[in-house]
């Protein structure tokens, strides 16, 4: 089966840095994505890594190490609006449909 | 902007009822997906479709079926609803970038289904 492990919850203060780790064991691997979901809202795409290394998009960065089956999402200069759940997801196939397998999600709580 | 619209935000049904959840996307996407979301379990794929009339089982298809008669619409059907199907249901769509390209899924706001 497929498994993606990420911490269930992280708490930090405004302005801090949070790192959300994701380790995966999947039958195939073609990329690691991250999605953000606010309470009551739809998940929205944040980032995608297909190759090893760091991808930066504003205050958010995502890292991938394929050899370690590991990635992380880095949230910098935390703001209250970053309080949300964050999901890692693996693309396990190049076949039609391009389905994703999601982790259980990490709830990030930002305190003043 | 991509828009994925789910027909109902909240639904309450009784055990044994047949339930239809509808999803429409306006971006001419080839792929559509149905997930259920439960606390601590993330998003689990029920069914997906990569073309009209094509469907494939996801990780938890038991008790569900789907229909895709038009490219923009993907329906999830609970043939005989049970209390363990009480959950948040999310629909998503994506284009079909071949190979290793990124595959952004665009989600609807979800339907919270309660089966009593």
Tab-separated table of C-alpha atoms in Angstrom:
chain	number	residue	atom	x	y	z
A	1	UNK	CA	0.000	0.000	0.000
A	2	UNK	CA	0.875	3.647	-0.086
A	3	UNK	CA	1.724	5.681	3.007
A	4	UNK	CA	2.572	9.314	3.616
A	5	UNK	CA	3.469	10.381	7.123
A	6	UNK	CA	3.287	13.946	8.399
A	7	UNK	CA	2.843	15.389	11.893
A	8	UNK	CA	-0.736	15.898	12.950
A	9	UNK	CA	-0.349	19.343	14.470
A	10	UNK	CA	2.152	22.169	14.837
A	11	UNK	CA	1.767	25.366	16.885
A	12	UNK	CA	3.910	28.481	16.407
A	13	UNK	CA	3.771	32.236	16.942
A	14	UNK	CA	3.480	34.966	14.366
A	15	UNK	CA	6.747	35.688	12.640
A	16	UNK	CA	8.188	32.251	13.377
A	17	UNK	CA	9.289	29.546	10.939
A	18	UNK	CA	7.538	26.195	10.707
A	19	UNK	CA	8.759	23.096	8.897
A	20	UNK	CA	6.263	20.355	8.045
A	21	UNK	CA	7.911	17.067	7.187
A	22	UNK	CA	6.498	14.400	4.924
A	23	UNK	CA	7.951	10.938	4.499
A	24	UNK	CA	6.479	8.598	1.932
A	25	UNK	CA	6.458	4.964	0.958
A	26	UNK	CA	4.727	4.537	-2.367
A	27	UNK	CA	4.762	2.120	-5.274
A	28	UNK	CA	5.795	4.876	-7.642
A	29	UNK	CA	6.995	8.462	-7.413
A	30	UNK	CA	6.718	11.270	-9.929
A	31	UNK	CA	6.470	14.268	-7.667
A	32	UNK	CA	5.494	15.679	-4.265
A	33	UNK	CA	2.830	18.345	-3.957
A	34	UNK	CA	1.629	20.446	-1.065
A	35	UNK	CA	-1.886	21.746	-0.535
A	36	UNK	CA	-3.314	24.188	1.984
A	37	UNK	CA	-6.815	23.984	3.391
A	38	UNK	CA	-8.402	26.558	5.674
A	39	UNK	CA	-11.217	25.423	7.945
A	40	UNK	CA	-14.380	25.113	5.889
A	41	UNK	CA	-12.516	25.769	2.672
A	42	UNK	CA	-11.292	23.838	-0.342
A	43	UNK	CA	-7.733	22.548	-0.549
A	44	UNK	CA	-5.581	24.766	-2.741
A	45	UNK	CA	-2.301	23.960	-4.444
A	46	UNK	CA	0.889	25.420	-2.971
A	47	UNK	CA	3.895	23.753	-4.560
A	48	UNK	CA	5.289	20.810	-6.485
A	49	UNK	CA	8.703	19.148	-6.465
A	50	UNK	CA	9.677	16.520	-8.999
A	51	UNK	CA	13.427	16.823	-8.554
A	52	UNK	CA	15.644	17.027	-5.495
A	53	UNK	CA	16.133	20.448	-4.049
A	54	UNK	CA	14.376	23.518	-2.792
A	55	UNK	CA	11.564	25.394	-4.531
A	56	UNK	CA	10.747	28.843	-3.178
A	57	UNK	CA	7.483	30.694	-3.634
A	58	UNK	CA	7.357	33.829	-1.527
A	59	UNK	CA	7.218	32.958	2.169
A	60	UNK	CA	6.725	29.266	1.421
A	61	UNK	CA	9.404	26.837	0.286
A	62	UNK	CA	9.254	23.125	-0.450
A	63	UNK	CA	12.080	20.637	-0.422
A	64	UNK	CA	12.457	17.140	-1.798
A	65	UNK	CA	14.991	14.355	-1.331
A	66	UNK	CA	14.030	11.401	-3.510
A	67	UNK	CA	16.783	9.211	-2.126
A	68	UNK	CA	15.384	9.689	1.401
A	69	UNK	CA	11.717	9.542	0.327
A	70	UNK	CA	11.300	12.774	2.221
A	71	UNK	CA	10.125	16.279	1.685
A	72	UNK	CA	9.137	19.291	3.713
A	73	UNK	CA	7.179	22.494	3.475
A	74	UNK	CA	8.738	25.530	5.101
A	75	UNK	CA	6.523	28.388	6.182
A	76	UNK	CA	8.460	31.557	6.977
A	77	UNK	CA	7.402	34.816	8.627
A	78	UNK	CA	4.255	33.125	9.841
A	79	UNK	CA	1.061	35.129	9.696
A	80	UNK	CA	-2.286	34.484	11.355
A	81	UNK	CA	-3.772	33.676	7.960
A	82	UNK	CA	-1.376	30.722	7.663
A	83	UNK	CA	-3.427	28.858	10.279
A	84	UNK	CA	-4.700	25.973	8.184
A	85	UNK	CA	-4.153	22.309	7.414
A	86	UNK	CA	-1.354	21.351	5.056
A	87	UNK	CA	-1.310	18.130	3.063
A	88	UNK	CA	1.511	16.486	1.208
A	89	UNK	CA	0.560	14.382	-1.812
A	90	UNK	CA	2.499	12.062	-4.081
A	91	UNK	CA	1.924	11.528	-7.767
A	92	UNK	CA	2.490	7.808	-8.051
A	93	UNK	CA	1.809	7.239	-11.728
A	94	UNK	CA	2.200	8.873	-15.113
A	95	UNK	CA	-0.874	7.052	-16.332
A	96	UNK	CA	-4.102	8.651	-17.361
A	97	UNK	CA	-5.791	10.346	-14.472
A	98	UNK	CA	-2.594	11.443	-12.736
A	99	UNK	CA	-4.066	10.618	-9.372
A	100	UNK	CA	-2.511	11.782	-6.127
A	101	UNK	CA	-2.137	10.004	-2.804
A	102	UNK	CA	-2.487	12.351	0.160
A	103	UNK	CA	-1.033	12.341	3.645
A	104	UNK	CA	-3.190	12.766	6.720
A	105	UNK	CA	-2.538	16.488	6.962
A	106	UNK	CA	-0.805	18.777	9.443
A	107	UNK	CA	-2.851	21.344	11.276
A	108	UNK	CA	-0.846	24.536	11.809
A	109	UNK	CA	-2.016	26.908	14.496
A	110	UNK	CA	-0.466	30.366	14.504
A	111	UNK	CA	-0.720	32.291	17.765
A	112	UNK	CA	-0.287	36.045	18.242
B	1	UNK	CA	-10.115	31.204	-12.501
B	2	UNK	CA	-10.831	27.504	-12.357
B	3	UNK	CA	-14.129	26.783	-10.753
B	4	UNK	CA	-15.261	23.465	-9.341
B	5	UNK	CA	-18.799	23.584	-8.059
B	6	UNK	CA	-20.417	21.009	-5.831
B	7	UNK	CA	-24.183	21.093	-5.861
B	8	UNK	CA	-24.747	20.999	-2.108
B	9	UNK	CA	-22.772	22.310	0.829
B	10	UNK	CA	-24.678	20.252	3.393
B	11	UNK	CA	-26.841	17.163	3.009
B	12	UNK	CA	-28.734	15.089	5.527
B	13	UNK	CA	-29.968	11.696	4.396
B	14	UNK	CA	-31.414	8.618	5.990
B	15	UNK	CA	-29.855	5.157	6.064
B	16	UNK	CA	-30.723	3.227	2.922
B	17	UNK	CA	-31.428	6.264	0.762
B	18	UNK	CA	-29.818	6.658	-2.643
B	19	UNK	CA	-27.683	9.782	-2.627
B	20	UNK	CA	-26.325	11.768	-5.551
B	21	UNK	CA	-23.472	14.240	-5.155
B	22	UNK	CA	-22.879	16.408	-8.192
B	23	UNK	CA	-19.751	18.187	-9.299
B	24	UNK	CA	-19.223	20.521	-12.253
B	25	UNK	CA	-15.977	22.081	-13.474
B	26	UNK	CA	-15.643	24.891	-15.992
B	27	UNK	CA	-12.056	24.452	-17.204
B	28	UNK	CA	-12.495	21.643	-19.712
B	29	UNK	CA	-10.345	19.371	-17.544
B	30	UNK	CA	-9.932	15.749	-18.536
B	31	UNK	CA	-9.544	14.384	-15.014
B	32	UNK	CA	-12.063	14.480	-12.213
B	33	UNK	CA	-11.875	12.981	-8.745
B	34	UNK	CA	-14.015	12.219	-5.727
B	35	UNK	CA	-12.456	12.140	-2.260
B	36	UNK	CA	-13.773	11.754	1.209
B	37	UNK	CA	-12.120	13.637	4.038
B	38	UNK	CA	-12.205	12.435	7.626
B	39	UNK	CA	-10.222	13.877	10.559
B	40	UNK	CA	-6.706	12.461	10.716
B	41	UNK	CA	-7.135	10.411	7.552
B	42	UNK	CA	-6.482	13.121	5.014
B	43	UNK	CA	-8.103	12.890	1.614
B	44	UNK	CA	-8.888	9.393	0.439
B	45	UNK	CA	-9.662	8.781	-3.206
B	46	UNK	CA	-12.977	7.094	-3.911
B	47	UNK	CA	-13.131	7.154	-7.723
B	48	UNK	CA	-11.611	9.115	-10.532
B	49	UNK	CA	-12.267	9.621	-14.217
B	50	UNK	CA	-9.815	10.584	-16.949
B	51	UNK	CA	-12.342	10.911	-19.761
B	52	UNK	CA	-16.059	10.916	-20.447
B	53	UNK	CA	-17.596	7.570	-19.525
B	54	UNK	CA	-14.252	6.360	-18.165
B	55	UNK	CA	-13.892	5.654	-14.470
B	56	UNK	CA	-11.437	3.922	-12.210
B	57	UNK	CA	-11.626	2.851	-8.606
B	58	UNK	CA	-9.591	4.708	-6.074
B	59	UNK	CA	-8.557	3.480	-2.658
B	60	UNK	CA	-11.983	3.212	-1.031
B	61	UNK	CA	-14.628	2.554	-3.721
B	62	UNK	CA	-16.810	0.177	-1.721
B	63	UNK	CA	-20.359	1.449	-1.347
B	64	UNK	CA	-19.953	4.097	-4.052
B	65	UNK	CA	-20.362	4.401	-7.783
B	66	UNK	CA	-19.790	7.268	-10.206
B	67	UNK	CA	-21.075	8.596	-13.477
B	68	UNK	CA	-19.448	10.831	-16.058
B	69	UNK	CA	-21.711	11.391	-19.016
B	70	UNK	CA	-20.343	14.836	-19.872
B	71	UNK	CA	-16.817	16.129	-19.583
B	72	UNK	CA	-17.691	18.884	-17.134
B	73	UNK	CA	-19.809	16.804	-14.744
B	74	UNK	CA	-18.842	13.982	-12.385
B	75	UNK	CA	-21.404	12.444	-10.060
B	76	UNK	CA	-20.843	10.351	-6.963
B	77	UNK	CA	-23.607	7.924	-6.049
B	78	UNK	CA	-24.216	6.233	-2.753
B	79	UNK	CA	-26.518	3.375	-3.720
B	80	UNK	CA	-27.720	2.748	-0.170
B	81	UNK	CA	-26.362	5.275	2.275
B	82	UNK	CA	-25.002	4.025	5.573
B	83	UNK	CA	-23.969	5.873	8.724
B	84	UNK	CA	-20.283	5.118	8.097
B	85	UNK	CA	-20.532	7.224	4.935
B	86	UNK	CA	-21.087	10.334	6.999
B	87	UNK	CA	-18.172	12.504	5.910
B	88	UNK	CA	-16.971	15.509	3.949
B	89	UNK	CA	-16.876	14.779	0.214
B	90	UNK	CA	-14.567	16.747	-2.026
B	91	UNK	CA	-14.575	16.861	-5.793
B	92	UNK	CA	-11.507	17.904	-7.788
B	93	UNK	CA	-10.479	18.317	-11.385
B	94	UNK	CA	-7.178	18.586	-13.214
B	95	UNK	CA	-5.814	18.792	-16.699
B	96	UNK	CA	-3.772	15.915	-18.036
B	97	UNK	CA	-0.103	16.890	-18.179
B	98	UNK	CA	1.666	13.804	-19.403
B	99	UNK	CA	4.777	12.311	-17.916
B	100	UNK	CA	6.301	13.854	-14.842
B	101	UNK	CA	4.698	17.250	-15.102
B	102	UNK	CA	2.971	18.678	-12.101
B	103	UNK	CA	-0.666	17.833	-11.737
B	104	UNK	CA	-2.558	20.594	-9.962
B	105	UNK	CA	-5.909	19.502	-8.682
B	106	UNK	CA	-8.566	22.148	-8.203
B	107	UNK	CA	-11.078	21.389	-5.492
B	108	UNK	CA	-14.665	22.249	-4.830
B	109	UNK	CA	-15.761	23.573	-1.446
B	110	UNK	CA	-17.037	20.172	-0.376
B	111	UNK	CA	-20.324	18.564	0.615
B	112	UNK	CA	-20.770	17.628	4.229
B	113	UNK	CA	-22.999	14.572	4.226
B	114	UNK	CA	-24.699	13.281	7.344
B	115	UNK	CA	-26.396	9.892	7.170
B	116	UNK	CA	-28.799	9.303	10.038
